[in-house]
Coordinates of C-alpha atoms in Angstrom, one line a residue:
M1149 CA 141.9 79.3 90.2
T1150 CA 138.8 80.7 88.4
E1151 CA 139.3 81.3 84.7
T1152 CA 138.1 84.6 83.3
L1153 CA 138.7 87.1 80.5
E1154 CA 142.2 88.4 79.8
N1155 CA 140.8 91.8 80.3
P1156 CA 137.9 91.8 82.7
A1157 CA 137.0 95.4 81.8
E1158 CA 136.0 94.4 78.3
T1159 CA 132.4 93.6 77.4
I1160 CA 131.2 90.4 78.9
T1161 CA 128.8 88.4 76.9
A1162 CA 126.1 86.1 78.4
R1163 CA 128.2 83.1 77.4
D1164 CA 131.2 84.6 79.0
A1165 CA 129.3 85.2 82.2
E1166 CA 128.1 81.6 82.3
D1167 CA 131.6 80.3 81.8
I1168 CA 133.2 82.6 84.4
F1169 CA 130.5 81.8 87.0
A1170 CA 130.7 78.1 86.4
G1171 CA 134.5 78.2 86.9
W1172 CA 134.1 80.2 90.1
L1173 CA 131.4 77.9 91.4
A1174 CA 133.6 74.8 90.8
D1175 CA 136.5 76.4 92.6
F1176 CA 134.1 77.4 95.5
A1177 CA 132.7 73.9 95.9
A1178 CA 136.2 72.4 95.7
A1179 CA 137.5 74.8 98.4
L1180 CA 134.6 74.0 100.7
R1181 CA 135.0 70.3 100.1
S1182 CA 138.7 70.3 100.9
G1183 CA 138.4 72.8 103.8
S1184 CA 141.2 74.9 102.3
T1185 CA 140.8 78.4 103.7
S1186 CA 143.6 79.7 101.4
D1187 CA 141.8 78.4 98.2
L1188 CA 138.5 79.9 99.5
A1189 CA 140.0 83.2 100.4
A1190 CA 141.4 83.6 96.8
L1191 CA 137.7 83.7 95.6
F1192 CA 136.7 86.8 97.7
L1193 CA 137.5 90.5 97.9
P1194 CA 139.0 91.6 101.2
E1195 CA 135.8 93.6 102.0
A1196 CA 133.4 90.8 100.8
T1197 CA 130.3 90.1 102.9
W1198 CA 128.1 87.0 103.4
R1199 CA 124.5 86.9 104.6
D1200 CA 122.8 83.6 105.3
F1201 CA 119.1 82.9 105.9
M1202 CA 118.8 79.5 107.5
A1203 CA 120.7 77.5 104.8
F1204 CA 123.2 76.5 107.6
P1205 CA 122.1 77.2 111.2
W1206 CA 118.3 77.7 111.6
D1207 CA 118.7 81.4 112.0
F1208 CA 119.8 84.6 110.2
H1209 CA 123.5 85.5 110.4
H1210 CA 126.1 87.5 108.5
T1211 CA 129.8 88.2 108.2
V1212 CA 131.7 91.2 107.0
G1213 CA 135.2 91.0 105.5
R1214 CA 137.0 88.1 103.8
E1215 CA 138.7 86.8 106.9
E1216 CA 135.5 86.4 108.9
T1217 CA 133.6 85.1 105.9
V1218 CA 136.1 82.4 104.9
A1219 CA 136.4 81.2 108.5
R1220 CA 132.7 81.0 109.1
L1221 CA 131.9 79.4 105.7
T1222 CA 134.6 76.7 106.2
E1223 CA 133.2 75.9 109.6
L1224 CA 129.5 75.8 108.6
A1225 CA 130.0 74.0 105.3
K1226 CA 131.6 71.1 107.2
A1227 CA 129.1 71.1 110.0
W1228 CA 126.0 71.2 107.8
N1229 CA 127.4 69.0 104.9
A1230 CA 127.1 71.6 102.2
A1231 CA 127.2 69.8 98.8
D1232 CA 125.7 69.4 95.3
F1233 CA 126.7 72.9 94.1
R1234 CA 125.4 73.7 90.6
P1235 CA 124.4 76.8 88.6
S1236 CA 120.7 77.7 88.9
R1237 CA 118.6 76.2 86.1
E1238 CA 115.9 78.8 86.6
Q1239 CA 117.9 82.1 86.5
P1240 CA 121.0 82.6 84.2
P1241 CA 123.7 85.0 85.2
V1242 CA 123.1 88.7 84.4
V1243 CA 125.9 91.1 83.7
T1244 CA 125.5 94.6 85.2
D1245 CA 128.1 97.3 84.9
G1246 CA 130.9 94.8 84.3
A1247 CA 129.9 92.6 87.2
I1248 CA 128.1 89.3 87.2
N1249 CA 125.0 88.5 89.2
A1250 CA 124.6 84.7 89.4
F1251 CA 122.6 82.1 91.4
F1252 CA 123.5 78.6 92.4
D1253 CA 121.7 75.7 94.0
F1254 CA 123.1 73.4 96.7
T1255 CA 122.1 71.3 99.7
T1256 CA 122.8 71.1 103.4
T1257 CA 122.0 68.4 105.9
D1258 CA 118.2 68.4 105.6
R1259 CA 117.6 71.3 103.3
I1260 CA 117.5 72.5 99.7
D1261 CA 119.3 75.8 99.3
R1262 CA 120.1 78.6 96.9
G1263 CA 122.9 81.1 96.8
Y1264 CA 123.5 84.4 95.1
V1265 CA 126.8 85.9 94.3
L1266 CA 128.0 89.2 92.9
L1267 CA 131.3 88.6 91.0
V1268 CA 133.5 91.6 90.3
P1269 CA 136.8 91.9 88.3
S1270 CA 140.0 92.0 90.5
A1271 CA 143.6 91.4 89.4
G1272 CA 142.6 89.5 86.3
H1273 CA 139.9 87.3 87.8
F1274 CA 136.3 87.6 89.0
V1275 CA 135.9 87.3 92.8
V1276 CA 133.1 87.7 95.3
S1277 CA 131.9 91.0 96.5
I1278 CA 128.6 89.8 97.9
L1279 CA 127.5 86.3 98.8
Q1280 CA 124.0 85.4 100.0
T1281 CA 122.6 81.9 100.9
Q1282 CA 119.2 80.9 101.9
V1283 CA 117.1 77.8 102.5
I1284 CA 114.3 77.3 99.9
G1285 CA 112.9 73.9 101.0
L1286 CA 113.1 70.8 103.2
Q1287 CA 114.4 67.7 101.4
A1288 CA 111.9 65.4 103.1
H1289 CA 108.9 67.8 103.1
P1290 CA 108.5 69.6 99.7
E1291 CA 106.1 72.4 99.3
R1292 CA 102.8 71.5 97.7
V1293 CA 103.7 73.3 94.5
R1294 CA 104.4 72.3 90.9
H1295 CA 105.3 68.6 90.8
H1296 CA 104.1 68.2 94.4
R1297 CA 100.7 69.9 94.0
R1298 CA 97.6 68.4 95.5
D1299 CA 95.4 66.2 93.3
G1300 CA 92.2 68.1 93.8
K1301 CA 89.4 65.8 92.8
V1302 CA 90.4 62.2 92.7
Y1303 CA 88.9 60.4 89.7
G1304 CA 87.4 57.0 89.9
I1305 CA 85.2 55.3 92.6
V1306 CA 85.5 56.8 96.1
P1307 CA 82.9 55.4 98.6
D1308 CA 81.3 58.1 100.7
R1309 CA 83.1 60.8 98.7
T1310 CA 82.9 64.3 100.3
R1311 CA 82.7 67.5 98.3
W1312 CA 85.4 70.2 98.2
S1313 CA 83.1 72.9 99.7
S1314 CA 82.2 70.7 102.6
D1315 CA 85.8 69.8 103.2
R1316 CA 86.8 73.4 103.2
E1317 CA 84.0 74.3 105.7
K1318 CA 85.3 71.6 108.1
E1319 CA 88.9 72.7 107.7
I1320 CA 88.1 76.3 108.4
A1321 CA 86.0 75.5 111.5
F1322 CA 88.6 73.5 113.4
E1323 CA 85.7 71.9 115.3
D1324 CA 87.4 68.5 115.8
S1325 CA 91.0 69.6 115.6
E1326 CA 93.5 72.2 116.6
P1327 CA 95.6 74.4 114.4
A1328 CA 99.3 73.9 114.7
V1329 CA 99.7 77.6 114.1
L1330 CA 97.5 80.5 115.0
V1331 CA 98.2 83.7 113.1
L1332 CA 97.0 87.1 114.4
G1333 CA 96.2 89.5 111.6
A1334 CA 94.9 88.9 108.0
G1335 CA 97.0 91.5 106.3
H1336 CA 99.7 90.8 103.8
N1337 CA 102.0 89.5 106.5
G1338 CA 99.5 87.1 108.1
L1339 CA 98.2 85.8 104.8
A1340 CA 101.6 85.3 103.3
I1341 CA 102.8 83.2 106.3
A1342 CA 99.5 81.2 106.2
A1343 CA 100.0 80.5 102.5
R1344 CA 103.6 79.3 103.1
L1345 CA 102.5 77.1 106.0
G1346 CA 99.5 75.7 104.0
A1347 CA 101.8 74.7 101.2
L1348 CA 103.9 72.8 103.8
D1349 CA 100.8 70.9 105.2
V1350 CA 100.9 72.7 108.5
P1351 CA 97.4 73.3 109.8
T1352 CA 97.1 77.0 110.2
L1353 CA 94.3 79.4 111.3
V1354 CA 94.3 83.2 110.7
I1355 CA 92.2 85.4 112.9
D1356 CA 91.3 89.1 112.3
R1357 CA 89.0 91.4 114.1
E1358 CA 87.6 93.0 110.9
A1359 CA 84.5 91.8 109.2
R1360 CA 86.2 91.1 105.9
V1361 CA 89.8 90.3 104.9
G1362 CA 91.2 93.6 103.6
D1363 CA 89.0 95.9 105.8
T1364 CA 92.0 97.4 107.4
W1365 CA 92.8 98.8 104.0
R1366 CA 89.2 99.6 103.0
K1367 CA 88.7 101.8 106.0
R1368 CA 91.7 104.0 105.3
Y1369 CA 91.4 107.4 103.6
A1370 CA 90.0 107.1 100.1
S1371 CA 92.9 108.6 98.2
L1372 CA 95.4 106.1 99.6
A1373 CA 97.4 103.8 97.2
L1374 CA 100.4 101.6 97.7
H1375 CA 103.7 103.5 97.4
S1376 CA 105.4 100.4 96.1
T1377 CA 104.7 99.4 92.5
V1378 CA 103.1 96.3 91.0
F1379 CA 106.5 94.8 90.1
G1380 CA 107.3 94.1 93.7
D1381 CA 103.9 93.7 95.2
H1382 CA 103.3 90.0 94.5
L1383 CA 102.5 87.7 97.4
P1384 CA 103.8 84.1 97.6
Y1385 CA 102.6 81.7 94.9
L1386 CA 100.3 84.2 93.2
S1387 CA 101.6 87.0 91.0
L1388 CA 99.6 90.0 90.1
P1389 CA 98.3 89.9 86.5
P1390 CA 100.1 91.8 83.8
S1391 CA 97.0 94.1 83.4
W1392 CA 97.2 95.2 87.0
P1393 CA 97.8 99.0 87.4
A1394 CA 101.3 100.1 88.3
H1395 CA 100.0 101.9 91.5
T1396 CA 97.4 99.8 93.4
P1397 CA 94.6 101.8 95.0
K1398 CA 93.9 100.8 98.6
D1399 CA 90.4 99.3 97.9
K1400 CA 91.8 97.2 95.1
F1401 CA 94.6 95.9 97.3
A1402 CA 92.0 95.1 100.0
D1403 CA 90.0 93.1 97.4
W1404 CA 93.2 91.4 96.3
L1405 CA 93.9 90.3 99.9
E1406 CA 90.4 88.8 100.2
S1407 CA 90.8 87.1 96.9
Y1408 CA 94.2 85.8 97.8
A1409 CA 92.8 84.2 101.0
N1410 CA 90.0 82.5 99.0
L1411 CA 92.1 81.4 96.1
L1412 CA 94.9 79.8 98.2
D1413 CA 92.3 78.1 100.6
L1414 CA 93.6 79.9 103.7
N1415 CA 91.7 79.3 106.9
V1416 CA 90.5 82.7 108.1
W1417 CA 88.2 83.7 110.9
T1418 CA 87.0 87.3 110.5
S1419 CA 85.1 89.3 113.1
T1420 CA 87.3 87.5 115.7
T1421 CA 89.1 89.3 118.5
F1422 CA 92.2 88.0 120.2
L1423 CA 91.6 88.1 124.0
D1424 CA 94.7 86.6 125.7
G1425 CA 97.1 83.8 125.7
H1426 CA 99.2 81.6 127.9
F1427 CA 102.2 79.3 126.9
D1428 CA 102.6 76.0 128.8
T1429 CA 106.3 75.4 128.9
D1430 CA 106.0 71.8 129.8
A1431 CA 103.4 70.9 127.1
Q1432 CA 105.0 73.4 124.7
R1433 CA 101.6 74.6 123.6
W1434 CA 99.5 77.7 123.9
T1435 CA 96.1 78.3 125.3
I1436 CA 94.6 81.2 123.5
R1437 CA 91.1 82.7 123.9
V1438 CA 89.3 84.5 121.0
R1439 CA 85.9 86.0 120.8
R1440 CA 84.0 85.2 117.6
G1441 CA 81.6 87.5 115.8
D1442 CA 78.6 86.0 117.6
G1443 CA 80.0 86.8 121.0
S1444 CA 81.1 83.2 121.8
V1445 CA 84.5 82.6 123.2
R1446 CA 86.6 79.8 121.7
E1447 CA 89.7 78.4 123.3
L1448 CA 92.5 77.3 120.9
H1449 CA 95.6 75.3 121.7
P1450 CA 98.2 75.9 118.9
R1451 CA 101.9 75.1 119.3
H1452 CA 102.8 78.3 117.5
F1453 CA 101.4 81.8 117.8
V1454 CA 102.4 84.2 115.0
V1455 CA 101.7 87.9 115.7
A1456 CA 101.4 89.4 112.2
G1457 CA 99.3 92.5 113.1
G1458 CA 101.7 95.0 111.5
L1459 CA 104.3 97.3 112.9
F1460 CA 101.8 99.8 114.4
G1461 CA 98.7 99.3 116.5
S1462 CA 96.0 101.6 117.8
P1463 CA 95.9 105.3 116.7
K1464 CA 97.9 107.8 118.7
I1465 CA 95.8 111.0 119.4
P1466 CA 97.2 113.7 121.6
A1467 CA 95.2 115.0 124.6
I1468 CA 94.2 118.6 123.8
K1469 CA 92.6 121.0 126.3
G1470 CA 89.1 122.0 125.2
I1471 CA 88.8 119.6 122.3
E1472 CA 85.4 118.6 123.6
T1473 CA 84.1 122.2 122.8
F1474 CA 85.0 121.9 119.1
P1475 CA 81.8 122.0 117.0
G1476 CA 83.3 120.7 113.8
M1477 CA 84.6 117.2 113.0
T1478 CA 87.7 115.6 114.4
A1479 CA 89.2 112.4 113.1
H1480 CA 92.4 110.4 113.2
S1481 CA 93.9 109.6 109.8
D1482 CA 93.0 106.0 110.5
E1483 CA 89.3 106.9 110.2
F1484 CA 89.3 109.9 107.9
Q1485 CA 87.8 109.1 104.5
Y1486 CA 86.9 111.8 101.8
G1487 CA 88.2 115.2 101.1
A1488 CA 85.1 115.8 99.0
D1489 CA 83.1 116.0 102.2
F1490 CA 84.8 119.3 103.2
A1491 CA 84.7 121.5 100.1
G1492 CA 84.9 125.1 101.0
K1493 CA 85.7 124.2 104.7
K1494 CA 88.8 125.2 106.7
A1495 CA 90.9 122.2 107.8
L1496 CA 93.8 121.6 110.1
V1497 CA 95.9 118.5 109.5
I1498 CA 98.2 117.8 112.5
G1499 CA 101.2 115.7 111.4
A1500 CA 103.6 115.8 108.5
G1501 CA 104.2 112.2 107.6
V1502 CA 102.8 110.4 104.6
S1503 CA 99.2 110.3 105.9
G1504 CA 99.2 114.0 106.8
H1505 CA 100.5 115.0 103.4
E1506 CA 98.1 112.8 101.4
I1507 CA 95.1 113.9 103.4
A1508 CA 96.1 117.5 103.0
H1509 CA 96.5 116.8 99.3
D1510 CA 93.1 115.2 99.1
L1511 CA 91.4 118.1 100.9
Y1512 CA 93.1 120.7 98.7
E1513 CA 92.0 118.9 95.5
H1514 CA 88.4 119.1 96.8
S1515 CA 88.5 122.9 97.5
A1516 CA 89.2 122.9 101.2
D1517 CA 91.4 125.6 102.8
V1518 CA 94.1 123.4 104.4
T1519 CA 96.8 124.1 107.0
M1520 CA 99.3 121.5 107.9
L1521 CA 100.9 121.5 111.4
Q1522 CA 104.4 120.2 111.2
R1523 CA 105.5 119.8 114.8
S1524 CA 109.1 118.5 114.3
A1525 CA 110.9 117.5 111.1
T1526 CA 110.2 115.2 108.2
Y1527 CA 112.3 113.2 105.7
V1528 CA 111.0 114.0 102.2
V1529 CA 111.7 112.0 99.0
S1530 CA 109.9 112.3 95.7
Y1531 CA 108.1 109.2 94.5
E1532 CA 110.3 109.2 91.4
S1533 CA 113.5 109.3 93.4
Y1534 CA 112.3 106.7 95.8
H1535 CA 111.8 104.2 93.0
R1536 CA 114.9 105.3 91.1
Y1537 CA 117.2 104.6 94.0
W1538 CA 115.4 102.0 96.1
S1539 CA 113.5 99.9 93.6
T1540 CA 116.0 99.3 90.9
L1541 CA 115.4 95.5 90.8
F1542 CA 111.6 95.9 90.5
T1543 CA 110.7 97.4 87.1
E1544 CA 108.6 96.5 84.1
D1545 CA 111.7 95.0 82.4
M1546 CA 113.3 93.4 85.4
P1547 CA 115.6 90.5 84.3
Y1548 CA 114.8 88.5 87.5
T1549 CA 111.5 87.1 88.8
P1550 CA 110.5 88.7 92.2
D1551 CA 111.8 85.5 94.0
F1552 CA 115.4 86.1 92.7
A1553 CA 115.2 89.9 93.0
D1554 CA 114.2 89.4 96.6
Q1555 CA 117.3 87.4 97.2
M1556 CA 119.5 90.1 95.8
T1557 CA 117.6 92.8 97.8
Y1558 CA 118.4 91.0 101.0
S1559 CA 122.0 90.1 100.2
L1560 CA 123.9 92.7 102.2
P1561 CA 124.3 92.7 106.0
N1562 CA 122.3 95.5 107.6
E1563 CA 125.3 97.5 108.5
R1564 CA 126.3 97.7 104.9
V1565 CA 122.6 98.5 104.0
D1566 CA 122.9 101.5 106.4
E1567 CA 126.0 102.7 104.5
L1568 CA 124.2 102.2 101.2
N1569 CA 121.1 104.0 102.4
K1570 CA 123.1 107.0 103.5
K1571 CA 124.5 107.3 99.9
L1572 CA 121.1 106.8 98.3
V1573 CA 119.6 109.5 100.6
K1574 CA 122.2 112.0 99.4
L1575 CA 121.6 111.1 95.8
A1576 CA 117.8 111.4 96.2
A1577 CA 118.2 114.8 97.9
A1578 CA 120.3 116.0 95.0
A1579 CA 117.7 114.9 92.5
D1580 CA 115.0 116.5 94.6
Q1581 CA 116.9 119.7 95.4
D1582 CA 114.4 122.1 93.8
L1583 CA 111.5 120.6 95.7
L1584 CA 113.4 120.5 99.0
D1585 CA 114.5 124.1 98.5
G1586 CA 110.9 125.2 97.9
L1587 CA 109.9 123.4 101.1
T1588 CA 112.6 125.0 103.3
A1589 CA 111.8 128.4 101.8
R1590 CA 108.3 128.0 103.3
G1591 CA 109.7 127.1 106.7
F1592 CA 109.2 123.3 106.3
K1593 CA 111.8 121.5 108.4
L1594 CA 113.6 118.6 106.8
E1595 CA 115.5 115.6 108.3
W1596 CA 117.2 112.6 106.7
G1597 CA 116.1 109.7 108.8
P1598 CA 118.1 108.2 111.7
D1599 CA 121.8 108.9 111.1
G1600 CA 120.9 109.8 107.5
T1601 CA 119.4 106.4 106.6
G1602 CA 116.1 107.7 105.3
I1603 CA 112.9 105.7 105.2
I1604 CA 114.5 102.3 105.9
G1605 CA 116.3 103.6 108.9
A1606 CA 113.1 105.3 110.1
H1607 CA 111.2 102.0 109.9
M1608 CA 113.9 100.1 111.7
S1609 CA 113.7 102.6 114.6
G1610 CA 109.9 102.5 114.7
K1611 CA 109.4 106.0 113.3
D1612 CA 107.1 107.1 110.5
A1613 CA 108.2 110.7 110.1
Y1614 CA 108.7 110.5 106.4
Q1615 CA 106.9 111.7 103.2
I1616 CA 107.0 109.9 99.8
N1617 CA 105.8 112.8 97.7
I1618 CA 103.1 112.4 95.1
G1619 CA 102.1 116.1 95.0
A1620 CA 101.5 117.4 98.5
S1621 CA 105.0 118.8 98.9
E1622 CA 104.6 121.0 95.8
L1623 CA 101.3 122.3 97.3
I1624 CA 103.2 123.3 100.5
A1625 CA 106.2 124.7 98.6
D1626 CA 103.8 126.8 96.5
G1627 CA 101.9 128.0 99.5
L1628 CA 98.6 126.4 98.4
V1629 CA 98.6 124.3 101.5
H1630 CA 99.4 126.5 104.4
L1631 CA 102.1 125.5 106.9
K1632 CA 102.4 125.9 110.6
Q1633 CA 105.8 124.7 111.9
G1634 CA 107.5 123.9 115.2
V1635 CA 104.5 124.5 117.5
E1636 CA 101.9 122.4 119.2
V1637 CA 98.2 122.9 119.7
A1638 CA 97.8 124.4 123.2
E1639 CA 94.0 124.3 123.4
V1640 CA 90.8 124.5 121.4
R1641 CA 88.1 127.1 122.1
G1642 CA 85.1 126.3 120.1
R1643 CA 86.1 126.6 116.4
T1644 CA 89.4 128.3 117.3
V1645 CA 92.6 126.4 117.6
V1646 CA 95.2 128.1 119.8
F1647 CA 98.9 127.2 119.2
T1648 CA 101.7 127.3 121.8
D1649 CA 103.1 130.4 120.1
G1650 CA 99.9 132.3 120.8
S1651 CA 98.6 132.3 117.3
T1652 CA 95.1 131.1 116.4
L1653 CA 93.3 129.5 113.5
D1654 CA 89.5 129.0 113.0
V1655 CA 88.7 125.6 111.4
D1656 CA 85.9 123.2 110.6
L1657 CA 87.9 120.0 110.6
I1658 CA 90.8 118.7 112.6
V1659 CA 92.6 115.6 111.3
F1660 CA 95.1 113.9 113.6
A1661 CA 97.8 112.4 111.3
T1662 CA 99.8 111.6 114.5
G1663 CA 100.7 108.0 114.0
Y1664 CA 100.2 104.9 115.9
H1665 CA 101.3 103.1 119.1
Q1666 CA 103.6 100.2 118.7
F1667 CA 101.6 97.0 118.1
W1668 CA 103.8 94.9 120.5
G1669 CA 103.2 97.3 123.3
H1670 CA 99.4 96.8 122.8
I1671 CA 99.4 93.0 122.8
K1672 CA 102.2 92.4 125.3
P1673 CA 100.0 92.7 128.4
T1674 CA 97.7 89.9 127.1
L1675 CA 100.3 87.2 127.0
G1676 CA 101.3 87.1 130.6
S1677 CA 104.8 85.7 131.5
A1678 CA 105.4 84.6 127.9
A1679 CA 105.9 88.2 126.9
N1680 CA 108.5 88.9 129.5
R1681 CA 111.4 87.5 127.4
I1682 CA 110.6 89.8 124.5
D1683 CA 112.3 93.2 124.7
K1684 CA 111.2 94.4 121.3
A1685 CA 109.7 93.1 118.1
Y1686 CA 111.2 94.4 114.9
G1687 CA 114.1 96.8 114.9
R1688 CA 117.7 95.6 115.3
A1689 CA 118.9 92.8 117.6
A1690 CA 122.4 92.8 119.1
D1691 CA 123.5 90.6 116.1
G1692 CA 122.4 93.2 113.6
E1693 CA 119.5 91.2 112.3
Y1694 CA 115.8 91.8 113.0
A1695 CA 114.9 91.5 116.7
N1696 CA 112.6 88.5 117.3
T1697 CA 111.0 88.9 113.9
W1698 CA 110.6 86.3 111.2
R1699 CA 113.1 84.1 113.2
R1700 CA 112.8 82.4 116.5
S1701 CA 111.9 84.9 119.2
A1702 CA 113.3 84.7 122.7
Q1703 CA 110.0 83.0 123.7
P1704 CA 109.6 79.5 122.1
G1705 CA 106.4 79.2 120.2
L1706 CA 105.9 83.0 119.8
W1707 CA 106.7 84.4 116.4
F1708 CA 106.5 87.9 114.9
G1709 CA 106.0 89.0 111.3
T1710 CA 105.8 92.6 110.0
G1711 CA 107.1 94.8 107.3
F1712 CA 106.6 95.8 103.7
I1713 CA 105.0 93.5 101.1
R1714 CA 108.4 92.6 99.7
M1715 CA 109.6 91.7 103.2
A1716 CA 106.6 89.5 103.8
R1717 CA 107.1 87.6 100.5
F1718 CA 110.8 87.1 101.3
Y1719 CA 110.9 86.4 105.1
T1720 CA 107.8 84.2 105.4
R1721 CA 109.6 81.4 103.6
F1722 CA 112.0 81.1 106.5
T1723 CA 109.5 81.4 109.3
A1724 CA 107.3 78.7 107.6
L1725 CA 110.2 76.3 106.9
L1726 CA 111.5 76.6 110.5
I1727 CA 108.0 76.0 111.9
K1728 CA 107.6 73.0 109.6
A1729 CA 111.0 71.7 110.7
I1730 CA 109.9 71.9 114.3
E1731 CA 106.6 70.2 113.5
A1732 CA 108.4 67.4 111.6
G1733 CA 110.9 66.8 114.5
I1734 CA 113.9 68.1 112.6
E1735 CA 114.3 71.0 115.0
P1736 CA 113.3 71.4 118.7
M1737 CA 110.7 73.9 119.7
D1738 CA 113.1 75.3 122.3
P1739 CA 116.8 74.8 121.4
D1740 CA 117.8 75.7 125.0
R1741 CA 116.0 72.8 126.5
A1742 CA 118.2 69.8 127.3
D1743 CA 117.7 66.6 125.2
G1744 CA 114.8 64.6 126.6
D1745 CA 113.3 67.5 128.5

């Protein structure tokens, strides 16, 4: 049985934590090796959970409760030859509120893996509350990093030596070869998966319709900045420098994405439009047509097609009677730029999500007379509360590197994440009470996300009706930005906007901050029968994990990647390793096909 302190409530030193964890890990490894469910059960709380990311089966799965966890662990450890358990050499245990956060390394059949455990005191011993395991590499195919990095220039005599720049031009062109993977979208999701695949020697091509990598960000409204902070905004293999600002302006992030693609030698075709694709089930290969910037059409034949175009696609603009008579300017938030262009003008911003608030904020700061139309309800959280409650692992003095912090962030099953989010939403609401009271006093309608789960729940359900406040909410609460709530625009008569309650407003500018259509709905018709097996991309699947996203989708060879920067950094590891395993013959393209088919 795991040795611990006589009184687990007393102060635990770093040395204590190392000894306690080492004892627990030895007992854990012994129980798995012997197959003793009783010995294993003694190491877990009754309510303990386990979440696994491809360390065992090549998929995501989780268990809730000691009984289910112990049974599943015992079964999979035997089936996948779990062995070589040892404390992490990179990250020592960290004591937080009397509990121990610790990491360990181990192996399964063909993989190198890492685990995270939260040990808590119980009945005189430390036992597991949370267990997470994940693959971090393939034993026979290491990433081209650190001791396995490429040589670069080979010194000595090399007949007919080629130059790096010429080699890169050839690699990017794919004139005499085919990419194994085609990635649609050169945003943070697409570039992150391309970087992971490149480090695994999987030929990968990224295409993007914009003229430059990062243009999707450059073209957004000028006041936009990332709502996440620098501490969690790193992409795989390349951390942001310590001099980087805490809050990244959108143009700076756009330039960073472009630099990232260049520095990591990613193969990117810009000004390239995806036309359509067909998957040949027998050949297990795609035929995909793209239009290059010069108008030519190129046919590509990758084995894998990764849709990394983001959660949302084309702008959603409501049809309004008489809008063609409006003599002023109309723009969707996707194309709106500068509030400074409308000093002294009257503006109507339709929509009360993040974009609507920040555009209204920008217009007010540049002396426009702004009215916001809130048609339904919005979840509001202050920037300070958002980071206080949802970004606790990502701070200036974080005791973990982002790689280890990510593992902790994604350690709970989603159903427990929902429970946690409900609690955090209530804590944030209490902290923001004065602001929320000021908003409701102005007639602003609040909501709390699907079933009270806030921003995370909203994203999971494909909604964007939330506001991370950086100043616009105070403007509304103070009456400096006017509010029109609970109505729609009935029609436009010249400069006059007529609402469904009969009221009117004369304006010079109408901004539609009305969101976007789902990206999958936009691309689905272009993939023919291959798309018929995909009911949705992102959101929850029946097993509680993400639907068809970052894991095998229901259509072999079709992959989806979307989400926040942290999600891209974390999940791309698993997508890339599984694709590499398929390309190396470790895993089949289609597990449902009979052997030899």
